[in-house]
mmCIF file of C-alpha atoms in Angstrom:
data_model
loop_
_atom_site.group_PDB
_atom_site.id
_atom_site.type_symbol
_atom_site.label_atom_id
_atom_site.label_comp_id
_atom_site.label_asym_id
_atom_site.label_seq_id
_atom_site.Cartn_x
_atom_site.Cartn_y
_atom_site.Cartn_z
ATOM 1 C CA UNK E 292 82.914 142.647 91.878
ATOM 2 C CA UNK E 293 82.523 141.994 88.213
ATOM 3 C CA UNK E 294 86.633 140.791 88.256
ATOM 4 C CA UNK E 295 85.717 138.767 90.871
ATOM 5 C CA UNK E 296 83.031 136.859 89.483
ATOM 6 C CA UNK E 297 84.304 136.608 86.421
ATOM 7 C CA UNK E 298 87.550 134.929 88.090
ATOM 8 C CA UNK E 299 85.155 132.112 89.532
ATOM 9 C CA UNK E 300 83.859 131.600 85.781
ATOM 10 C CA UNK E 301 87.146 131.126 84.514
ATOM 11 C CA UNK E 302 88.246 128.420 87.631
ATOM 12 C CA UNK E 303 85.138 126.217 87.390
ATOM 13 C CA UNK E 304 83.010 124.926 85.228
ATOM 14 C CA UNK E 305 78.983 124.576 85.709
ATOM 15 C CA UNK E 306 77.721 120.624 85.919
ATOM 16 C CA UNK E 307 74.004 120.649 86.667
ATOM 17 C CA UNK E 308 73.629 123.197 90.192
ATOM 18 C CA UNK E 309 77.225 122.291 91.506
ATOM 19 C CA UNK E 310 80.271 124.192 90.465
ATOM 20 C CA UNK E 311 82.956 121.929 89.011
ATOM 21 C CA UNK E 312 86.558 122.674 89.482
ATOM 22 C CA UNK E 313 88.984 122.441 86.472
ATOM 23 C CA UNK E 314 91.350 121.124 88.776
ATOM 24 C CA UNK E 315 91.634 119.001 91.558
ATOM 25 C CA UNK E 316 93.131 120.471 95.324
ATOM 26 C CA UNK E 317 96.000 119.801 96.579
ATOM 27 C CA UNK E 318 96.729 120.753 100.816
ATOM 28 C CA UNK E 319 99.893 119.568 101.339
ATOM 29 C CA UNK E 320 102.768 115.882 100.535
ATOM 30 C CA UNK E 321 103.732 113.372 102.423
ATOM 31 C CA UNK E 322 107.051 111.538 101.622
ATOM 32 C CA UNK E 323 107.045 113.678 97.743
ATOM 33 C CA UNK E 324 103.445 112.777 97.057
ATOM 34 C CA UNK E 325 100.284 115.340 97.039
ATOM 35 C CA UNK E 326 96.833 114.939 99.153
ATOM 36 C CA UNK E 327 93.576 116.371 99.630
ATOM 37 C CA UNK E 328 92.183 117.077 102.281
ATOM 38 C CA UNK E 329 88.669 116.790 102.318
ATOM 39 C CA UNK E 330 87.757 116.934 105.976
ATOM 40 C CA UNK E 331 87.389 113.404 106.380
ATOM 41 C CA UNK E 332 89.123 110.296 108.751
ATOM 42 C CA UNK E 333 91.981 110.418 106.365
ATOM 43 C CA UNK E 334 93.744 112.348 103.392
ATOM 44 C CA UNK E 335 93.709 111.279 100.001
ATOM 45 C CA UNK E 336 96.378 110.999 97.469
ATOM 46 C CA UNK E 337 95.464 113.123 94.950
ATOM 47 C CA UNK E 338 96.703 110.524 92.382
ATOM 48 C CA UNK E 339 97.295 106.734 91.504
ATOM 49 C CA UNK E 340 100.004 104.644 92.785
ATOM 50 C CA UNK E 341 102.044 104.866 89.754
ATOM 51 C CA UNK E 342 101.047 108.530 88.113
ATOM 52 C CA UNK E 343 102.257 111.790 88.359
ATOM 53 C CA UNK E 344 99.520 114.035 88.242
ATOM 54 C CA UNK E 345 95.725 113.591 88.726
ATOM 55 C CA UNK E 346 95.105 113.065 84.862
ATOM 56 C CA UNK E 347 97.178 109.852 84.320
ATOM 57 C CA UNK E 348 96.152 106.537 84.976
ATOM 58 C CA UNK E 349 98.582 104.959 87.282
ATOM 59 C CA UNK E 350 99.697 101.301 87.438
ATOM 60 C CA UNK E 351 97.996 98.290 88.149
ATOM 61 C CA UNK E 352 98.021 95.791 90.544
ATOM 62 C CA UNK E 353 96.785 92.427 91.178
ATOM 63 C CA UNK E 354 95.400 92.820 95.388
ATOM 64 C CA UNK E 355 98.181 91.716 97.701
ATOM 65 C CA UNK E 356 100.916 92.853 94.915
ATOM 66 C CA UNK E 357 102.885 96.060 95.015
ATOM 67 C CA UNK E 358 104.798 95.463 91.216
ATOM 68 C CA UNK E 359 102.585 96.203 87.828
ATOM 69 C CA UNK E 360 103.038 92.973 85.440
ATOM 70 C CA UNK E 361 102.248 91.845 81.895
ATOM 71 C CA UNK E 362 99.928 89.295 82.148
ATOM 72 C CA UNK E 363 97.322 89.268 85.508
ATOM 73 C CA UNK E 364 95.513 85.901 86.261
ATOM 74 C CA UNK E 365 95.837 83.654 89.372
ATOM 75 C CA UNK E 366 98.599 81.717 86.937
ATOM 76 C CA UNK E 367 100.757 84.271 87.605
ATOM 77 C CA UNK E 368 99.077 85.732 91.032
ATOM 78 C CA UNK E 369 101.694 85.929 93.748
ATOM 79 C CA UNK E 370 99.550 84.454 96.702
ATOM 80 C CA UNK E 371 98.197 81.549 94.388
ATOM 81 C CA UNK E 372 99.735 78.145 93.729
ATOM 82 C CA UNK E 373 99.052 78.656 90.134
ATOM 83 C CA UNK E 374 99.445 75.515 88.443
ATOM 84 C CA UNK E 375 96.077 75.106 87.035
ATOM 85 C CA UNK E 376 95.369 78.860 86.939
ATOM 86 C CA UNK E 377 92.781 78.547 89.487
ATOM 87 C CA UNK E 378 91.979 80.503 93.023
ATOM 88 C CA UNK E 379 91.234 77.258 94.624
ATOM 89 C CA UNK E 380 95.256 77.181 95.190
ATOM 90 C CA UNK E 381 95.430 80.521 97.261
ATOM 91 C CA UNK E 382 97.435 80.439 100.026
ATOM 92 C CA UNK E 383 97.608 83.715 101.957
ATOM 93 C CA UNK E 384 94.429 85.881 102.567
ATOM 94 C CA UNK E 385 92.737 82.706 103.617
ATOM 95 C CA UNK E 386 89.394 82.130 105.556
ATOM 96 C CA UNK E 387 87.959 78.807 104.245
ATOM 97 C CA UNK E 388 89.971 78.072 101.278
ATOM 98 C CA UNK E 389 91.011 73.705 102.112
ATOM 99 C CA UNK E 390 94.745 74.099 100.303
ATOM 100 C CA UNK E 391 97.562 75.319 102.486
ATOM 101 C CA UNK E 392 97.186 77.386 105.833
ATOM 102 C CA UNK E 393 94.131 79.150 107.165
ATOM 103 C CA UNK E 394 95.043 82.488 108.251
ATOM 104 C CA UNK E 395 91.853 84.256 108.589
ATOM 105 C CA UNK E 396 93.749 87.875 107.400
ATOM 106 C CA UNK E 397 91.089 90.311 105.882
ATOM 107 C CA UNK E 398 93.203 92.967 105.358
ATOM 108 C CA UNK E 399 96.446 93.969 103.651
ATOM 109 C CA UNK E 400 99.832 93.847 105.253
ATOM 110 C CA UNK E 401 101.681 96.757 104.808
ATOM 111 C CA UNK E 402 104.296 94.540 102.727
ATOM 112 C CA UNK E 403 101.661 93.534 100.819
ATOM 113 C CA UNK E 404 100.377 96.833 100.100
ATOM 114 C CA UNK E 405 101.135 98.205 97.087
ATOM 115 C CA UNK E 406 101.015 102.423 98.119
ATOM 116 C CA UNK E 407 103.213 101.732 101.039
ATOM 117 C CA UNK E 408 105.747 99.886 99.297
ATOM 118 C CA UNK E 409 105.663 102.051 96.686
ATOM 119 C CA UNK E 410 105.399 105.375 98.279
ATOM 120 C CA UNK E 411 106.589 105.209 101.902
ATOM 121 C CA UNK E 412 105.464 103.665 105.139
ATOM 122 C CA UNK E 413 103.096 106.939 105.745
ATOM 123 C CA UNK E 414 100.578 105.620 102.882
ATOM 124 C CA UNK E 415 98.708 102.418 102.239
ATOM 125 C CA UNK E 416 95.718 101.369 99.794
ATOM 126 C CA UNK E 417 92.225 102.528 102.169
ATOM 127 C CA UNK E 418 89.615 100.150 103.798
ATOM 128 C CA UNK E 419 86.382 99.225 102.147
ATOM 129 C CA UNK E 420 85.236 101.761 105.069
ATOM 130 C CA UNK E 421 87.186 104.382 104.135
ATOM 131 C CA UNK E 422 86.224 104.288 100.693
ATOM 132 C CA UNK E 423 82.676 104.533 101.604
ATOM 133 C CA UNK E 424 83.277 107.638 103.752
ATOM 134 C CA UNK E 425 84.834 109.198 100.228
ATOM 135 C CA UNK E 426 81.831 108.290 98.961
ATOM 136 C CA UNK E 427 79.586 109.523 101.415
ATOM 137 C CA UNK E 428 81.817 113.051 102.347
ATOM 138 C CA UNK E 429 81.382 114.101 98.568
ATOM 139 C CA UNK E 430 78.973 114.826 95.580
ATOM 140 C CA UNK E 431 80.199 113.492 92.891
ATOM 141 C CA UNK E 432 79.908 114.307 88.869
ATOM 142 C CA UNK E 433 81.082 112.331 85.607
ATOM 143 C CA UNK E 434 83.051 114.755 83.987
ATOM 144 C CA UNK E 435 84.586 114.234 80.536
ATOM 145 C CA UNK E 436 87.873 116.083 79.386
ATOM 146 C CA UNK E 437 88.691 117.463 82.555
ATOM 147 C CA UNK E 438 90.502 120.381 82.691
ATOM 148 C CA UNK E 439 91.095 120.062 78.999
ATOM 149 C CA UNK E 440 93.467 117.108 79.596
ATOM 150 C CA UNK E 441 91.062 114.754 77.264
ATOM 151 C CA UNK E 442 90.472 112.289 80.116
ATOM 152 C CA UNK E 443 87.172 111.048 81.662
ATOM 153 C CA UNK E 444 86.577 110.243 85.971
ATOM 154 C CA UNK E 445 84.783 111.441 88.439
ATOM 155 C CA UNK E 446 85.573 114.211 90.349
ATOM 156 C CA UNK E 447 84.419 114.787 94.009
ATOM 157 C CA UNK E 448 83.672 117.505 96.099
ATOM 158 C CA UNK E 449 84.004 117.595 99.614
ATOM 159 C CA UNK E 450 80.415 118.528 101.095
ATOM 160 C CA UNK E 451 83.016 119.459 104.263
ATOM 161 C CA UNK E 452 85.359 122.236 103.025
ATOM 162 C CA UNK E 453 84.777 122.230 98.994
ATOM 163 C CA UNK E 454 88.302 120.652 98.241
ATOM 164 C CA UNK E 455 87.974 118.168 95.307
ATOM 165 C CA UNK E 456 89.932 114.856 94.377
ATOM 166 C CA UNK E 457 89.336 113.395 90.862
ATOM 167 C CA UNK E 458 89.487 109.819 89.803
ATOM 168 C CA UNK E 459 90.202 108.970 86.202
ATOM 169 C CA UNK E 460 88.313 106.632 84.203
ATOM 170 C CA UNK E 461 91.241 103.806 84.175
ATOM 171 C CA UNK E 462 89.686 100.816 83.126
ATOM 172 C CA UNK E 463 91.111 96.967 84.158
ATOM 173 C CA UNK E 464 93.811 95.129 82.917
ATOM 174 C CA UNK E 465 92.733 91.541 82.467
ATOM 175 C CA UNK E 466 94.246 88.163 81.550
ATOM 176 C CA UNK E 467 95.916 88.421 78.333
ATOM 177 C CA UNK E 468 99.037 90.819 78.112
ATOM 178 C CA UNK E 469 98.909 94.375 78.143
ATOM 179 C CA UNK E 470 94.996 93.836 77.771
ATOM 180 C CA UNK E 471 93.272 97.103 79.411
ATOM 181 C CA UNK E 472 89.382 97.587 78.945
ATOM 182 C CA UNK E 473 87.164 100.116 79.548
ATOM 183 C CA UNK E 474 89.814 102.953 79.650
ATOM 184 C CA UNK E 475 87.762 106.483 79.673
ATOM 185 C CA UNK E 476 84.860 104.386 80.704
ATOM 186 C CA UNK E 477 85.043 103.070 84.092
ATOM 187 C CA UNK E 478 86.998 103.147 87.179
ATOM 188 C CA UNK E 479 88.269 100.785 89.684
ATOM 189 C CA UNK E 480 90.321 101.092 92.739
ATOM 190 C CA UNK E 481 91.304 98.517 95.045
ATOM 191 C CA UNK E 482 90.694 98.598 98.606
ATOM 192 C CA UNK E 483 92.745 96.994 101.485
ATOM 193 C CA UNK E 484 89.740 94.457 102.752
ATOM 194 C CA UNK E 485 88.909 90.867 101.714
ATOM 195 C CA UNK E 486 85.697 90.327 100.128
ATOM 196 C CA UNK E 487 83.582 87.794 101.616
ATOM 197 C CA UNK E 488 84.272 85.900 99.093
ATOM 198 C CA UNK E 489 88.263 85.163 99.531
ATOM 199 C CA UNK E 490 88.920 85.209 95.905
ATOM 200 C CA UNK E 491 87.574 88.663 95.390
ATOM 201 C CA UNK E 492 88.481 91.807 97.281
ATOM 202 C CA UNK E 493 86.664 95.004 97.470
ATOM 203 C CA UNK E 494 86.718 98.085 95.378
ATOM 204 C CA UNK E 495 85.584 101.612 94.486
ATOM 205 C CA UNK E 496 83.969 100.747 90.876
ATOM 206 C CA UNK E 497 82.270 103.170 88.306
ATOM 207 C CA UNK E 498 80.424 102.771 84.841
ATOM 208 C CA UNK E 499 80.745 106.667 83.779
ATOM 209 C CA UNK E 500 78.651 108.786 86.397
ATOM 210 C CA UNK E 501 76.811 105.180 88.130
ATOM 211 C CA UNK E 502 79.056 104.972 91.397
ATOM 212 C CA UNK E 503 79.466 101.247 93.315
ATOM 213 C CA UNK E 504 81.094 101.680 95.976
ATOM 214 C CA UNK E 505 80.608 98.163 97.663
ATOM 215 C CA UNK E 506 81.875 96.171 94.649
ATOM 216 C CA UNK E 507 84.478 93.769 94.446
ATOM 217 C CA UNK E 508 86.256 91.755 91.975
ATOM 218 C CA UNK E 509 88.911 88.903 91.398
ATOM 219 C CA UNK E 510 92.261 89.452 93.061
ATOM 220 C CA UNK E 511 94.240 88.620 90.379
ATOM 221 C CA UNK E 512 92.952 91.510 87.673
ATOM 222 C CA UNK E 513 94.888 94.504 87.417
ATOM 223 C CA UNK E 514 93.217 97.305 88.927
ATOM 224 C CA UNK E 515 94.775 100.912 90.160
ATOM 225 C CA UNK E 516 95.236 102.427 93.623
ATOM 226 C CA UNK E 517 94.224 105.486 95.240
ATOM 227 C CA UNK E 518 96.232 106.021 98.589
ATOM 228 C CA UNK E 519 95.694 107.281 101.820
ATOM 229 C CA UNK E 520 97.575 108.747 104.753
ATOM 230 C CA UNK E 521 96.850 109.922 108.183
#
């Protein structure tokens, strides 16, 4: 008995009254690329479009883009006119917007979608409601140097079946090149769905251990991607 708990000690550390693992789960891949299962409507990758393990960053993506870039503003935004740098020239993703077509599409295309063009048909980036039910299926702590790998996220733990998923601290990359902030800070992962406001889309967002799930921001910043597959 004293092996066994012992064993425990060593796999997880203590945060408050919930035992934290040192690592994240993994259940099973789809296409080459690891999930979670956490007992919820869907599986989740159990790392970033664009990483390798659960402790790297990723790429980043302007929403509606599946290629990282230099330099993200709507000057260089793929569904935006971009002569004068401005949303007010967007042209797909469009509910009220006066220049070019109306097409009243809230959601991503899978062309569009940066984890199924990347990793296979089988994922795509997850709905603002799916997002929420990560939210809502886990307790979540702000862990610092997890697992010893010197990086800073959140990890979650399924309140279903215990399996966790971890989401680093990635920062943004905003408009000048190669300009990241907030790396080890905060976290932000895009979702598939339109914000109300059609130059924004929504995203998982977190300042250290202060979660925001319904957040948004501007579709043309560079933020990372957390898939999902059936």
């Amino acid at each position: 008995m004293k092996k066994i708990i012992y064993a425990l000690m060593m796999m997880v550390g203590v945060v408050g009254c919930v035992l934290v693992p040192n690592d994240v789960t993994t259940s099973g891949q789809v296409d080459g690329y690891d999930y979670v299962d956490l007992g919820l409507s869907v599986k989740w990758a159990t790392y970033n479009v664009g990483a390798t393990k659960p402790t790297e960053y990723g790429d980043y993506f302007a929403w509606g883009e599946s290629q990282p870039k230099e330099i993200y503003n709507f000057g260089t935004y793929k569904w935006c006119k971009g002569e004068n740098n401005s949303f007010s020239t967007l042209y797909k993703y469009v509910r009220t917007n006066t220049v070019g077509s109306i097409d009243n599409k809230t959601e991503l295309e899978s062309q569009d979608d940066a984890a199924t063009v990347n990793w296979g048909e089988g994922w795509r980036t997850p709905t603002k409601e799916e997002q929420q039910e990560l939210l809502d299926g886990c307790i979540w702590k702000w862990v610092k140097d997890f697992g010893g790998s010197g990086i800073n996220g959140n990890i979650g733990i399924s309140k279903v079946n215990g399996n966790s998923i971890f989401l680093p601290a990635n920062g943004i990359r905003l408009r000048e090149k190669n300009n990241t902030h907030g790396i080890g800070r905060y976290g932000n992962y895009w979702s598939s769905s339109l914000s109300q406001e059609e130059s924004m889309a929504y995203i998982i967002h977190y300042l250290d251990e202060q979660i925001v799930w319904d957040s948004q921001n501007s579709r043309d910043i560079g933020i990372g991607v957390r898939a999902v597959v059936k």
